[in-house]
Every structure is written in structure tokens, then in C-alpha cells.
Amino acid sequence: MRSIAMEVCYDGTGYNGLQVQDGGTTIQGTIEEALSTITASAVRIRYAGRTDAGVHALGQVVSVQTDHSMSAGEFRAALNGNLPHDIRIMEAREVPLNFHPRYDAKRRWYRYLISTAPERIPFFHNYAHWIRRKLDVDLLERYCGCILGEQDFTSFASLEEGENPRRTLFECTVKVRNDFVVFDLTGNSFLRRMVRTIVGTFLESEKRGDTPNRIAAILRARDRSRGGQTAFAGGLYLMKVFY
Amino acid sequence: MRSIAMEVCYDGTGYNGLQVQDGGTTIQGTIEEALSTITASAVRIRYAGRTDAGVHALGQVVSVQTDHSMSAGEFRAALNGNLPHDIRIMEAREVPLNFHPRYDAKRRWYRYLISTAPERIPFFHNYAHWIRRKLDVDLLERYCGCILGEQDFTSFASLEEGENPRRTLFECTVKVRNDFVVFDLTGNSFLRRMVRTIVGTFLESEKRGDTPNRIAAILRARDRSRGGQTAFAGGLYLMKVFY
């Protein structure tokens, strides 16, 4: 047996998320189906991070164990020939057999895009959250500073039963790029819906003109009902996983 | 009666071109239907330039004559409320009753996008022509210089019976932007498929390493069979119409 790791770019618009589940086509299911076609055997993949329905990835990492003799490059080419155009293998390489894309990941980088164009742009309908008003980016930047470091993110996530809510956020920045406001978050790992709930909460507080103290208080409360709404899935991109 | 001109942005992916015709949904038909809903009467629009199936626009201009009393701004808002998300009215304003978006246009600016990323990027599937090899942009730039000015563009267009093939090209440039090669063409007006056939011809000549003389010879031949293939529709954008 050998193990091959792949960097995957996908447009999540047409998928019911990454993980195989009942109902709807998933990224995982689509990749596994293509792999099964190529290797003529049932295949399961491992992945670095689950993404919800409509969420995109530029650098998701998946791995597969196989006894097939194709080189990593041949796997990549064969897979791309069998995948739909909205999923692409950007890179493939041989890794140690015990490599696990989720457990071995050191850092994950997510990006969230907000379009602040005066009118909703057709091309970004599924690819950015549209907000008509002008955002106070200085205020948002001060919010970002309140959630850095190792924290209990219960107020900003959809926790699973018994899940450890502590995560470490290394980076949380916001900047303006043309008609976009761009959030970048890097952490050791992320809870379910964490990035979207952080962004959604920031946007609600910014609209009310809350001081950064308000964000710090929501974090300290460890209470999901204190956080804001989860922001639109199409604005979120898993950019890169670091090992 | 009054006349209202509107700047329209659309994602042409799902449409059988701008102009109403048999078969398929068109941009024109969709806008006229929304206008008819709003004004409760049959409406015809005029437009600046026909775009083919799959071609996009950031600044198409259309106009409508109406006896409705809504302000231009109200028209824009009501239309956007009745249009699908892939067509947006970006601007609307009152114009003289005899304004015609096609006949009054002085210049049109088209852009053509080529993705040169090593792998086909899911997000640009319908929005850029993908070419795996590295392009010789200096050579393409020299080709651009060969077709400027007032010319007979028969070799680079799908002419209609008896149509005057002379057009004036004010600007034809090519540049590299990240993983894209970007062509910008500005002219008084354009023949059918002219931009895409120019780009398609340039790409074929560049691949063979033809000198610019070859492009000049194709232009002089006034023979469509001497030009290259029409490039992929999804890479083309009508950027702006100048009056």
C-alpha cells in the first residue's frame, strides 16, 4: 500500500458540502467515485477540513491509500480527466503511509469575501457576501484583535456534543481590496461554522457601532446565543492547509 | 413618452446571447419580460451591441421608451427586483427620446481573458479561456500593432450579407495579470465575432511562432478562411460603451 496526498480546488456552489452524507452530491463522494473508476476498486479518502454546502476551497487536502502503481502525477491527470470541471486536483504527491491530512495539519487558512459594490454583481453571486452599506474597516480590525490566541470559541461555533471548544487563532485580519472587504483567519484548527459565525457577529456589531469590548464580552460568555448569525456560505474559502 | 438608458452587467453563461431569437433564454428577452411586468405593457428595448451565447458584459447599454412616471432610479430598483441574479442594472438615467444606444455609441471596449494557470481553475470555467502553455506576450503585443486603425476586418469576422467590413480599432493591447493574459480592444464598433476571431487567430499564430507579418497578411487577404478559429465565448466581456 502507498498513500497519495492531493491539493484540491473546488467551487462548492453545486455541492452539499465536502463530507459524504445522506442527500445531495458531495465533494468527497464525487472524488471517491472518480478514484474508484480509475483504480477499479472501492476507495475512501481522508480530508483536512470539512466544508459546508456552498463553501469553496483553493487548497483542501485529501489523501488516499491505494496499491495502484500509477505515479502521483498520473493519479492527478487521471483524476482530473474523471472529475467534473468544478473540482480540480492542483497537486498530488507521495506521502508516508500514516499521513493524515486532518491530524497532521499544523495550520489552516480561511478567507472570507464581502462585496461592497453599490449593486450586487452577477459574477460574485455565489462567491461573496454582498453588503450594500460601506463598512467601518478600522472598527472591524479592532474586533479582529479581540479573538486572537487560544480561546474558548463556544460563542462563535456550532459545537458537537462533548467537543473541545478551545482553538488557537494565529491571525485574524481584514483589508479592503477594490470593492471587496477581505477577512483572513489562520488557526491550528476551526470549529464547525466558526469563521462564518465570527464574520457574521462582526458585521452585526459593526452595524450597531459596538466597541471591541462587546466582541470580547461575547467571546467570554461562551454562549452561542450571544454570537451573531452565521454569514453566507458562498463567501468562504479554505485557502491552504499547512503541515 | 420618455426614454431611459441603463448600464447592464450580466453573466452570459446561462443565456443564448443578448438578442431575442428562436430557442433559448436571451438577455434581451429576460429584461423585456421584467420591464413588461413592471410597466404592465409590452416593451421592446434597444441595445448597444449584440453579444453571443456565453459572452458576458460589465457595461452593456440598453434603452427603453415608456410613458411610465417612475424615476430612472425607481426603474433600476424595480427592474433589479424582477431580474434573475445573473443580470443586474448598474445605472439608469433619463436620456433624450431619440437616444439610440447602438447608433449613438462612439466607442466600445471589449476585454478577453485567458487563464494560463497550470491547471484549469474551477472558478473560471465559464469566465476565461484556459491555455496550458506559457504565451509569448511580446509576440502577441506585436500582433496587436498590425490591426490598429481603420481596416477591412473580413478575415476576422462573421460578416452578414452586404455588411460593410470596415471598422476602426483605436486600441489593441495585451498584458499579463497574475495567471491571466488580458486583451483589451477598443473600436468605433465591432463586427460579429470579431474580437474572438482576432484572439483565436493570434493564439494560433503565436503557437506556430509566426512573425507579425503573417497577421498583416491575413488582414490584407480579406478572406475569413485565412483567419483562425473563433476563441471561447466565456472569455469575452463587453466592458463599456462610450457616447
XYZ file of N, CA and C in Angstrom, chain A:
729
model
N 0.835 -1.207 0.000
C 0.000 0.000 0.000
C 0.872 1.261 0.000
N 0.350 2.330 -0.632
C 1.025 3.621 -0.618
C -0.033 4.661 -0.284
N 0.426 5.850 0.027
C -0.508 6.929 0.308
C -0.166 8.129 -0.585
N -1.198 8.721 -1.192
C -1.004 9.892 -2.051
C -1.850 11.037 -1.506
N -1.196 12.184 -1.316
C -1.912 13.375 -0.839
C -2.131 14.320 -2.014
N -3.289 14.965 -2.022
C -3.623 15.848 -3.143
C -4.166 17.179 -2.650
N -3.792 18.252 -3.342
C -4.354 19.568 -3.055
C -5.500 19.780 -4.027
N -6.681 20.095 -3.477
C -7.890 20.149 -4.289
C -8.494 21.548 -4.272
N -8.866 22.036 -5.450
C -9.572 23.311 -5.596
C -10.994 22.986 -6.021
N -11.976 23.537 -5.334
C -13.352 23.295 -5.792
C -14.258 24.504 -5.604
N -15.210 24.583 -6.518
C -16.313 25.538 -6.456
C -17.447 24.798 -5.744
N -17.723 25.170 -4.500
C -18.680 24.420 -3.679
C -20.145 24.680 -4.004
N -20.402 25.577 -4.981
C -21.773 26.014 -5.261
C -22.751 24.854 -5.461
N -22.356 23.878 -6.258
C -23.286 22.812 -6.618
C -23.264 21.617 -5.685
N -22.583 21.728 -4.556
C -22.394 20.559 -3.688
C -22.999 20.747 -2.296
N -23.441 19.613 -1.743
C -23.956 19.623 -0.384
C -22.799 19.411 0.603
N -21.767 20.229 0.453
C -20.618 20.167 1.346
C -19.586 19.133 0.947
N -18.527 19.065 1.752
C -17.452 18.128 1.449
C -17.808 16.696 1.817
N -18.264 16.521 3.045
C -18.385 15.185 3.629
C -19.566 14.381 3.080
N -19.326 13.130 2.783
C -20.401 12.237 2.335
C -21.493 12.190 3.394
N -22.720 12.374 2.968
C -23.873 12.300 3.867
C -25.108 11.966 3.059
N -26.198 11.729 3.756
C -27.437 11.405 3.051
C -27.940 12.649 2.324
N -28.262 12.494 1.066
C -28.909 13.590 0.349
C -27.933 14.539 -0.288
N -27.952 14.650 -1.590
C -27.130 15.639 -2.278
C -25.773 15.100 -2.664
N -25.206 15.698 -3.688
C -23.875 15.316 -4.148
C -22.843 16.019 -3.280
N -21.802 15.314 -2.877
C -20.766 15.911 -2.040
C -19.423 15.872 -2.769
N -18.510 16.727 -2.312
C -17.157 16.763 -2.883
C -16.478 15.406 -2.646
N -16.537 14.941 -1.396
C -15.910 13.661 -1.051
C -16.459 12.532 -1.933
N -17.784 12.448 -2.029
C -18.405 11.381 -2.816
C -17.970 11.440 -4.277
N -17.875 12.666 -4.821
C -17.511 12.834 -6.224
C -16.058 12.423 -6.471
N -15.165 12.793 -5.544
C -13.752 12.402 -5.684
C -13.606 10.890 -5.519
N -14.308 10.329 -4.541
C -14.206 8.877 -4.317
C -14.725 8.090 -5.522
N -15.774 8.611 -6.133
C -16.328 7.944 -7.311
C -15.309 7.953 -8.459
N -14.671 9.104 -8.671
C -13.659 9.201 -9.736
C -12.475 8.283 -9.438
N -12.051 8.242 -8.166
C -10.939 7.367 -7.772
C -11.302 5.897 -7.984
N -12.540 5.540 -7.670
C -12.979 4.157 -7.837
C -12.976 3.763 -9.307
N -13.378 4.715 -10.159
C -13.356 4.457 -11.603
C -11.933 4.176 -12.073
N -10.990 4.985 -11.594
C -9.598 4.864 -12.028
C -8.948 3.581 -11.513
N -9.190 3.303 -10.217
C -8.488 2.173 -9.607
C -9.296 0.888 -9.680
N -10.538 0.971 -10.158
C -11.407 -0.207 -10.249
C -11.576 -0.904 -8.900
N -11.616 -0.094 -7.827
C -11.905 -0.666 -6.505
C -12.538 0.418 -5.627
N -13.253 0.017 -4.595
C -13.877 0.982 -3.694
C -12.790 1.758 -2.953
N -12.936 3.074 -2.878
C -11.895 3.920 -2.293
C -12.522 4.895 -1.306
N -11.861 5.098 -0.163
C -12.258 6.135 0.784
C -11.126 7.151 0.882
N -11.467 8.426 0.933
C -10.421 9.431 1.112
C -10.484 10.008 2.517
N -9.358 10.567 2.948
C -9.305 11.364 4.176
C -9.176 12.818 3.746
N -9.592 13.740 4.599
C -9.515 15.147 4.198
C -9.078 16.003 5.373
N -8.607 17.214 5.045
C -8.051 18.093 6.077
C -9.147 18.787 6.870
N -10.175 19.258 6.196
C -11.208 20.004 6.898
C -12.537 19.903 6.177
N -13.578 19.660 6.951
C -14.923 19.607 6.404
C -15.308 21.012 5.940
N -15.959 21.135 4.796
C -16.539 22.433 4.419
C -18.033 22.229 4.175
N -18.822 23.244 4.567
C -20.281 23.148 4.444
C -20.751 23.364 3.009
N -22.016 23.098 2.769
C -22.629 23.310 1.456
C -22.380 24.738 0.979
N -21.892 24.894 -0.246
C -21.696 26.222 -0.825
C -20.348 26.847 -0.520
N -19.591 26.258 0.418
C -18.258 26.778 0.767
C -17.238 26.269 -0.258
N -16.267 27.114 -0.589
C -15.280 26.794 -1.624
C -13.915 26.447 -1.024
N -13.052 25.902 -1.859
C -11.673 25.635 -1.421
C -10.708 25.891 -2.554
N -9.592 26.536 -2.205
C -8.487 26.640 -3.158
C -7.427 25.601 -2.818
N -7.367 25.219 -1.538
C -6.309 24.295 -1.134
C -6.756 23.268 -0.102
N -7.878 22.637 -0.334
C -8.268 21.497 0.513
C -7.231 20.402 0.299
N -6.956 19.616 1.328
C -6.018 18.497 1.159
C -6.741 17.186 1.443
N -6.631 16.244 0.527
C -7.201 14.910 0.738
C -6.090 13.883 0.514
N -6.269 12.707 1.081
C -5.297 11.641 0.829
C -6.025 10.333 0.573
N -5.345 9.463 -0.132
C -5.937 8.164 -0.470
C -4.872 7.086 -0.320
N -5.263 5.959 0.218
C -4.356 4.809 0.288
C -4.736 3.852 -0.828
N -3.727 3.388 -1.542
C -4.003 2.553 -2.702
C -2.834 1.605 -2.956
N -3.113 0.518 -3.625
C -1.994 -0.341 -4.041
C -1.780 -0.219 -5.548
N -2.402 0.788 -6.156
C -2.236 1.027 -7.582
C -0.814 1.522 -7.854
N -0.302 1.224 -9.036
C 1.108 1.542 -9.307
C 1.328 2.888 -10.009
N 0.250 3.593 -10.340
C 0.404 4.894 -11.017
C 1.223 5.865 -10.161
N 2.000 6.721 -10.824
C 2.723 7.776 -10.103
C 1.718 8.823 -9.618
N 2.166 9.670 -8.675
C 1.287 10.720 -8.150
C 0.799 11.627 -9.288
N 1.703 11.976 -10.203
C 1.338 12.836 -11.329
C 0.311 12.180 -12.245
N 0.457 10.890 -12.450
C -0.525 10.175 -13.275
C -1.892 10.123 -12.583
N -1.865 9.959 -11.253
C -3.116 9.986 -10.480
C -3.832 11.313 -10.692
N -3.064 12.387 -10.578
C -3.629 13.728 -10.738
C -4.273 13.883 -12.112
N -3.553 13.489 -13.148
C -4.067 13.639 -14.515
C -5.303 12.765 -14.738
N -5.239 11.520 -14.268
C -6.367 10.601 -14.464
C -7.592 11.091 -13.705
N -7.358 11.587 -12.480
C -8.472 12.094 -11.683
C -9.117 13.305 -12.352
N -8.296 14.250 -12.789
C -8.850 15.443 -13.446
C -9.623 15.080 -14.707
N -9.237 13.999 -15.347
C -9.984 13.530 -16.516
C -11.329 12.919 -16.158
N -11.490 12.541 -14.876
C -12.735 11.903 -14.449
C -13.571 12.745 -13.498
N -13.090 13.935 -13.177
C -13.838 14.813 -12.272
C -14.602 15.870 -13.058
N -15.720 16.349 -12.519
C -16.409 17.472 -13.167
C -15.558 18.733 -13.071
N -15.871 19.747 -13.902
C -14.998 20.930 -14.000
C -14.940 21.754 -12.716
N -15.888 21.540 -11.783
C -15.864 22.361 -10.568
C -15.030 21.748 -9.438
N -14.356 20.643 -9.720
C -13.378 20.076 -8.774
C -12.093 19.786 -9.541
N -10.978 20.311 -9.089
C -9.692 20.105 -9.770
C -8.620 19.696 -8.780
N -7.844 18.682 -9.143
C -6.660 18.312 -8.368
C -5.522 19.201 -8.847
N -5.010 20.059 -7.967
C -3.973 21.016 -8.368
C -2.578 20.416 -8.206
N -2.452 19.500 -7.258
C -1.148 18.894 -6.985
C -1.361 17.516 -6.378
N -0.447 16.593 -6.635
C -0.513 15.271 -5.992
C 0.906 14.836 -5.678
N 1.101 14.238 -4.514
C 2.442 13.692 -4.226
C 2.370 12.536 -3.254
N 3.362 11.685 -3.357
C 3.512 10.519 -2.492
C 3.811 10.993 -1.066
N 3.129 10.434 -0.078
C 3.389 10.779 1.330
C 3.540 9.484 2.130
N 4.101 9.573 3.354
C 4.203 8.357 4.180
C 2.819 7.730 4.385
N 2.794 6.433 4.510
C 1.523 5.709 4.576
C 0.658 6.178 5.741
N 1.292 6.628 6.830
C 0.500 7.026 8.005
C 0.095 8.507 7.978
N 0.363 9.214 6.879
C -0.028 10.626 6.768
C -1.545 10.775 6.900
N -1.962 11.728 7.729
C -3.402 12.028 7.823
C -3.616 13.530 7.619
N -4.345 13.922 6.571
C -4.480 15.350 6.250
C -5.113 16.166 7.377
N -5.963 15.541 8.202
C -6.576 16.306 9.285
C -5.682 16.349 10.519
N -5.231 15.190 10.973
C -4.486 15.135 12.237
C -3.079 15.703 12.101
N -2.502 15.650 10.922
C -1.135 16.153 10.748
C -1.079 17.645 10.419
N -2.229 18.265 10.166
C -2.240 19.689 9.791
C -1.819 20.554 10.975
N -0.943 21.531 10.710
C -0.486 22.438 11.770
C -1.327 23.720 11.793
N -1.656 24.203 10.607
C -2.412 25.449 10.495
C -3.345 25.372 9.297
N -4.459 26.103 9.400
C -5.397 26.225 8.292
C -5.667 27.704 8.049
N -5.749 28.068 6.788
C -6.008 29.474 6.422
C -7.348 29.543 5.684
N -8.260 30.317 6.250
C -9.553 30.573 5.607
C -9.653 32.043 5.202
N -10.359 32.300 4.095
C -10.601 33.670 3.647
C -12.109 33.867 3.500
N -12.578 35.045 3.897
C -13.999 35.358 3.706
C -14.137 36.647 2.891
N -14.905 36.576 1.806
C -15.047 37.706 0.881
C -16.398 38.401 1.028
N -16.341 39.728 1.185
C -17.556 40.536 1.208
C -17.482 41.530 0.053
N -18.489 41.525 -0.799
C -18.551 42.510 -1.872
C -19.301 43.729 -1.363
N -18.679 44.909 -1.501
C -19.339 46.141 -1.054
C -19.665 47.036 -2.252
N -19.748 46.419 -3.434
C -20.133 47.171 -4.631
C -21.536 47.742 -4.437
N -21.818 48.905 -5.048
C -23.131 49.547 -4.838
C -24.293 48.677 -5.343
N -24.008 47.787 -6.274
C -25.063 46.882 -6.753
C -24.513 45.458 -6.679
N -25.384 44.483 -6.516
C -24.969 43.084 -6.458
C -24.417 42.665 -7.819
N -23.156 42.235 -7.888
C -22.513 41.898 -9.154
C -22.844 40.451 -9.537
N -23.402 40.236 -10.739
C -23.792 38.875 -11.142
C -22.686 37.839 -10.957
N -21.445 38.215 -11.275
C -20.352 37.236 -11.251
C -19.996 36.749 -9.842
N -20.381 37.489 -8.818
C -19.993 37.118 -7.455
C -21.162 36.566 -6.645
N -22.276 36.284 -7.329
C -23.494 35.850 -6.634
C -23.238 34.683 -5.678
N -22.482 33.691 -6.102
C -22.199 32.514 -5.267
C -20.820 32.563 -4.627
N -20.127 33.715 -4.770
C -18.712 33.747 -4.398
C -18.332 34.838 -3.409
N -19.295 35.636 -2.999
C -19.024 36.663 -1.998
C -20.339 37.073 -1.348
N -20.237 37.499 -0.085
C -21.391 38.017 0.642
C -21.530 39.482 0.245
N -22.709 39.905 -0.172
C -22.888 41.284 -0.628
C -23.517 42.128 0.466
N -22.874 43.256 0.761
C -23.401 44.206 1.747
C -23.416 45.578 1.107
N -24.590 46.192 1.076
C -24.733 47.445 0.341
C -24.029 48.613 1.034
N -24.063 48.618 2.395
C -23.505 49.775 3.099
C -21.979 49.723 3.127
N -21.370 50.868 3.375
C -19.923 50.955 3.492
C -19.526 50.465 4.884
N -18.544 49.583 4.943
C -18.155 49.011 6.236
C -17.064 49.841 6.910
N -17.119 49.912 8.222
C -16.088 50.590 9.012
C -14.962 49.581 9.248
N -13.986 49.579 8.331
C -12.949 48.544 8.354
C -12.004 48.721 9.550
N -11.815 49.976 9.982
C -10.981 50.210 11.168
C -11.600 49.545 12.403
N -12.913 49.678 12.511
C -13.604 49.063 13.650
C -13.512 47.530 13.565
N -13.736 47.003 12.359
C -13.652 45.544 12.166
C -12.258 45.032 12.532
N -11.244 45.827 12.196
C -9.872 45.446 12.512
C -9.666 45.359 14.029
N -10.295 46.259 14.753
C -10.175 46.219 16.222
C -10.916 44.996 16.778
N -12.030 44.635 16.168
C -12.720 43.395 16.579
C -11.786 42.199 16.412
N -11.074 42.171 15.258
C -10.192 41.035 14.952
C -9.199 40.795 16.083
N -8.694 41.896 16.658
C -7.694 41.792 17.714
C -8.225 41.138 18.988
N -9.557 41.095 19.149
C -10.158 40.597 20.397
C -10.266 39.084 20.483
N -10.055 38.403 19.360
C -10.308 36.955 19.398
C -9.051 36.147 19.090
N -7.906 36.842 19.042
C -6.646 36.148 18.745
C -6.204 35.255 19.902
N -5.350 34.277 19.594
C -4.763 33.429 20.628
C -5.609 32.211 20.937
N -5.250 31.530 22.019
C -6.004 30.333 22.399
C -7.244 30.761 23.171
N -8.398 30.356 22.668
C -9.658 30.830 23.236
C -10.693 29.705 23.226
N -11.714 29.886 24.057
C -12.904 29.032 24.001
C -13.879 29.710 23.027
N -14.102 29.082 21.854
C -14.900 29.725 20.798
C -16.365 29.284 20.785
N -16.866 28.827 21.933
C -18.254 28.351 22.015
C -19.265 29.362 21.442
N -19.027 30.655 21.686
C -19.976 31.682 21.218
C -19.989 31.835 19.708
N -18.955 31.301 19.059
C -18.801 31.523 17.614
C -18.797 30.219 16.812
N -19.465 29.186 17.281
C -19.381 27.916 16.545
C -20.597 27.042 16.792
N -20.783 26.066 15.907
C -21.808 25.044 16.119
C -21.100 23.819 16.694
N -21.065 23.736 18.021
C -20.316 22.658 18.683
C -21.048 21.331 18.590
N -20.253 20.284 18.456
C -20.836 18.964 18.569
C -20.769 18.514 20.022
N -21.653 17.625 20.374
C -21.729 17.057 21.734
C -20.326 16.693 22.258
N -19.948 17.302 23.354
C -18.695 16.916 24.014
C -17.416 17.412 23.349
N -17.552 18.231 22.285
C -16.376 18.691 21.555
C -15.606 19.744 22.369
N -14.288 19.677 22.312
C -13.451 20.684 22.968
C -13.564 22.010 22.200
N -14.060 23.061 22.839
C -14.292 24.334 22.125
C -13.061 25.228 22.031
N -11.910 24.788 22.539
C -10.713 25.621 22.525
C -9.968 25.472 21.200
N -9.643 26.597 20.597
C -8.844 26.626 19.379
C -7.891 27.799 19.475
N -6.811 27.766 18.692
C -5.854 28.874 18.696
C -5.899 29.598 17.360
N -6.200 30.900 17.426
C -6.252 31.724 16.226
C -4.934 32.505 16.130
N -4.146 32.223 15.095
C -2.843 32.884 14.937
C -2.983 34.233 14.240
N -3.958 34.303 13.338
C -4.097 35.505 12.511
C -5.578 35.786 12.279
N -5.959 37.050 12.390
C -7.315 37.460 12.021
C -7.200 38.897 11.526
N -7.267 39.075 10.214
C -7.077 40.411 9.641
C -8.230 40.747 8.703
N -8.370 42.034 8.447
C -9.379 42.481 7.489
C -8.761 43.596 6.650
N -9.025 43.563 5.345
C -8.473 44.602 4.486
C -9.446 44.901 3.341
N -9.225 46.047 2.695
C -10.056 46.446 1.553
C -9.278 46.184 0.277
N -9.912 45.512 -0.688
C -9.297 45.274 -1.994
C -10.335 45.610 -3.059
N -10.165 46.762 -3.716
C -11.165 47.245 -4.664
C -12.531 47.278 -3.993
N -13.528 46.607 -4.570
C -14.876 46.632 -3.999
C -15.114 45.481 -3.018
N -14.036 44.922 -2.462
C -14.180 43.808 -1.530
C -13.584 44.146 -0.164
N -14.211 43.593 0.854
C -13.601 43.554 2.171
C -13.235 42.096 2.413
N -11.964 41.859 2.778
C -11.420 40.506 2.834
C -10.961 40.172 4.248
N -11.533 39.132 4.821
C -11.075 38.625 6.118
C -10.149 37.433 5.898
N -9.025 37.403 6.608
C -8.139 36.237 6.597
C -7.968 35.722 8.015
N -8.264 34.448 8.208
C -8.117 33.829 9.524
C -7.245 32.591 9.408
N -6.231 32.524 10.254
C -5.378 31.337 10.311
C -5.387 30.802 11.730
N -5.614 29.506 11.868
C -5.647 28.903 13.196
C -5.145 27.489 13.163
N -4.945 26.889 14.360
C -4.494 25.495 14.361
C -5.590 24.600 13.780
N -6.830 24.830 14.195
C -7.962 24.186 13.528
C -9.203 25.005 13.845
N -10.305 24.692 13.193
C -11.506 25.508 13.342
C -12.702 24.630 13.700
N -13.572 25.177 14.526
C -14.829 24.500 14.849
C -15.805 24.675 13.692
N -16.871 23.906 13.707
C -17.879 23.965 12.672
C -18.492 25.372 12.606
N -18.534 25.941 11.418
C -19.136 27.265 11.160
C -18.430 28.413 11.893
N -17.231 28.181 12.394
C -16.549 29.176 13.229
C -16.221 30.455 12.456
N -15.641 30.328 11.266
C -15.259 31.524 10.508
C -16.503 32.327 10.132
N -17.510 31.638 9.626
C -18.728 32.340 9.197
C -19.455 32.988 10.369
N -19.401 32.372 11.550
C -20.085 32.959 12.702
C -19.298 34.144 13.251
N -17.970 34.061 13.222
C -17.140 35.215 13.610
C -17.459 36.398 12.685
N -17.444 36.153 11.369
C -17.712 37.230 10.410
C -19.136 37.770 10.595
N -20.102 36.883 10.739
C -21.496 37.304 10.920
C -21.668 38.154 12.169
N -21.005 37.759 13.246
C -21.084 38.513 14.505
C -20.421 39.888 14.347
N -19.250 39.915 13.720
C -18.548 41.181 13.487
C -19.437 42.145 12.686
N -20.105 41.637 11.654
C -20.918 42.503 10.790
C -22.111 43.078 11.554
N -22.717 42.274 12.417
C -23.846 42.779 13.215
C -23.376 43.841 14.206
N -22.231 43.589 14.838
C -21.704 44.561 15.814
C -21.262 45.855 15.120
N -20.649 45.690 13.942
C -20.190 46.869 13.192
C -21.371 47.743 12.807
N -22.477 47.103 12.418
C -23.679 47.842 12.015
C -24.230 48.659 13.179
N -24.155 48.089 14.395
C -24.641 48.796 15.585
C -23.617 49.780 16.116
N -22.369 49.679 15.596
C -21.305 50.554 16.096
C -20.768 50.120 17.448
N -20.903 48.855 17.809
C -20.391 48.340 19.095
C -18.888 48.581 19.232
N -18.441 48.808 20.438
C -16.991 48.882 20.689
C -16.428 47.459 20.694
N -15.094 47.326 20.536
C -14.472 45.999 20.586
C -14.761 45.262 21.899
N -15.000 46.005 22.987
C -15.330 45.363 24.271
C -16.512 44.407 24.146
N -17.428 44.777 23.271
C -18.621 43.959 23.066
C -18.234 42.575 22.508
N -17.280 42.565 21.559
C -16.825 41.294 20.973
C -16.125 40.458 22.042
N -15.283 41.130 22.842
C -14.585 40.426 23.923
C -15.580 39.820 24.906
N -16.668 40.546 25.175
C -17.678 40.052 26.121
C -18.416 38.839 25.552
N -18.703 38.879 24.232
C -19.377 37.741 23.592
C -18.475 36.508 23.675
N -17.181 36.708 23.409
C -16.224 35.595 23.484
C -16.203 35.006 24.898
N -16.103 35.893 25.891
C -16.024 35.443 27.291
C -17.289 34.709 27.732
N -18.425 35.056 27.153
C -19.703 34.476 27.588
C -19.785 32.971 27.294
N -19.025 32.487 26.305
C -19.079 31.060 25.940
C -20.511 30.576 25.758
N -21.244 31.323 24.966
C -22.679 31.071 24.795
C -23.036 31.387 23.341
N -23.355 30.362 22.575
C -23.641 30.553 21.146
C -24.743 31.569 20.898
N -25.696 31.682 21.824
C -26.820 32.601 21.609
C -26.369 34.058 21.689
N -25.175 34.313 22.222
C -24.658 35.682 22.291
C -23.995 36.107 20.978
N -23.527 35.134 20.196
C -22.901 35.432 18.905
C -23.949 35.791 17.867
N -23.502 36.273 16.699
C -24.431 36.685 15.644
C -24.754 35.551 14.695
N -25.424 35.919 13.605
C -25.803 34.915 12.615
C -24.585 34.419 11.849
N -24.689 33.184 11.361
C -23.648 32.594 10.524
C -23.718 33.245 9.146
N -22.601 33.804 8.672
C -22.609 34.528 7.388
C -22.717 33.559 6.210
N -23.152 34.085 5.065
C -23.383 33.360 3.812
C -22.226 32.411 3.443
N -22.565 31.153 3.159
C -21.551 30.124 2.888
C -20.671 30.462 1.676
N -21.262 31.039 0.621
C -20.535 31.268 -0.624
C -19.365 32.239 -0.505
N -19.286 32.995 0.593
C -18.184 33.935 0.771
C -16.932 33.286 1.344
N -17.034 32.019 1.759
C -15.931 31.370 2.494
C -15.067 30.474 1.609
N -13.763 30.595 1.779
C -12.783 29.797 1.024
C -11.750 29.181 1.971
N -11.597 27.859 1.892
C -10.447 27.214 2.554
C -9.259 27.418 1.631
N -8.334 28.293 2.030
C -7.256 28.722 1.138
C -6.086 27.739 1.111
N -5.653 27.316 2.321
C -4.456 26.469 2.373
C -4.380 25.755 3.714
N -3.807 24.553 3.678
C -3.556 23.801 4.908
C -2.040 23.632 5.007
N -1.504 23.945 6.188
C -0.045 23.884 6.379
C 0.326 22.674 7.226
N 1.432 21.998 6.856
C 1.871 20.800 7.586
C 3.275 20.998 8.150
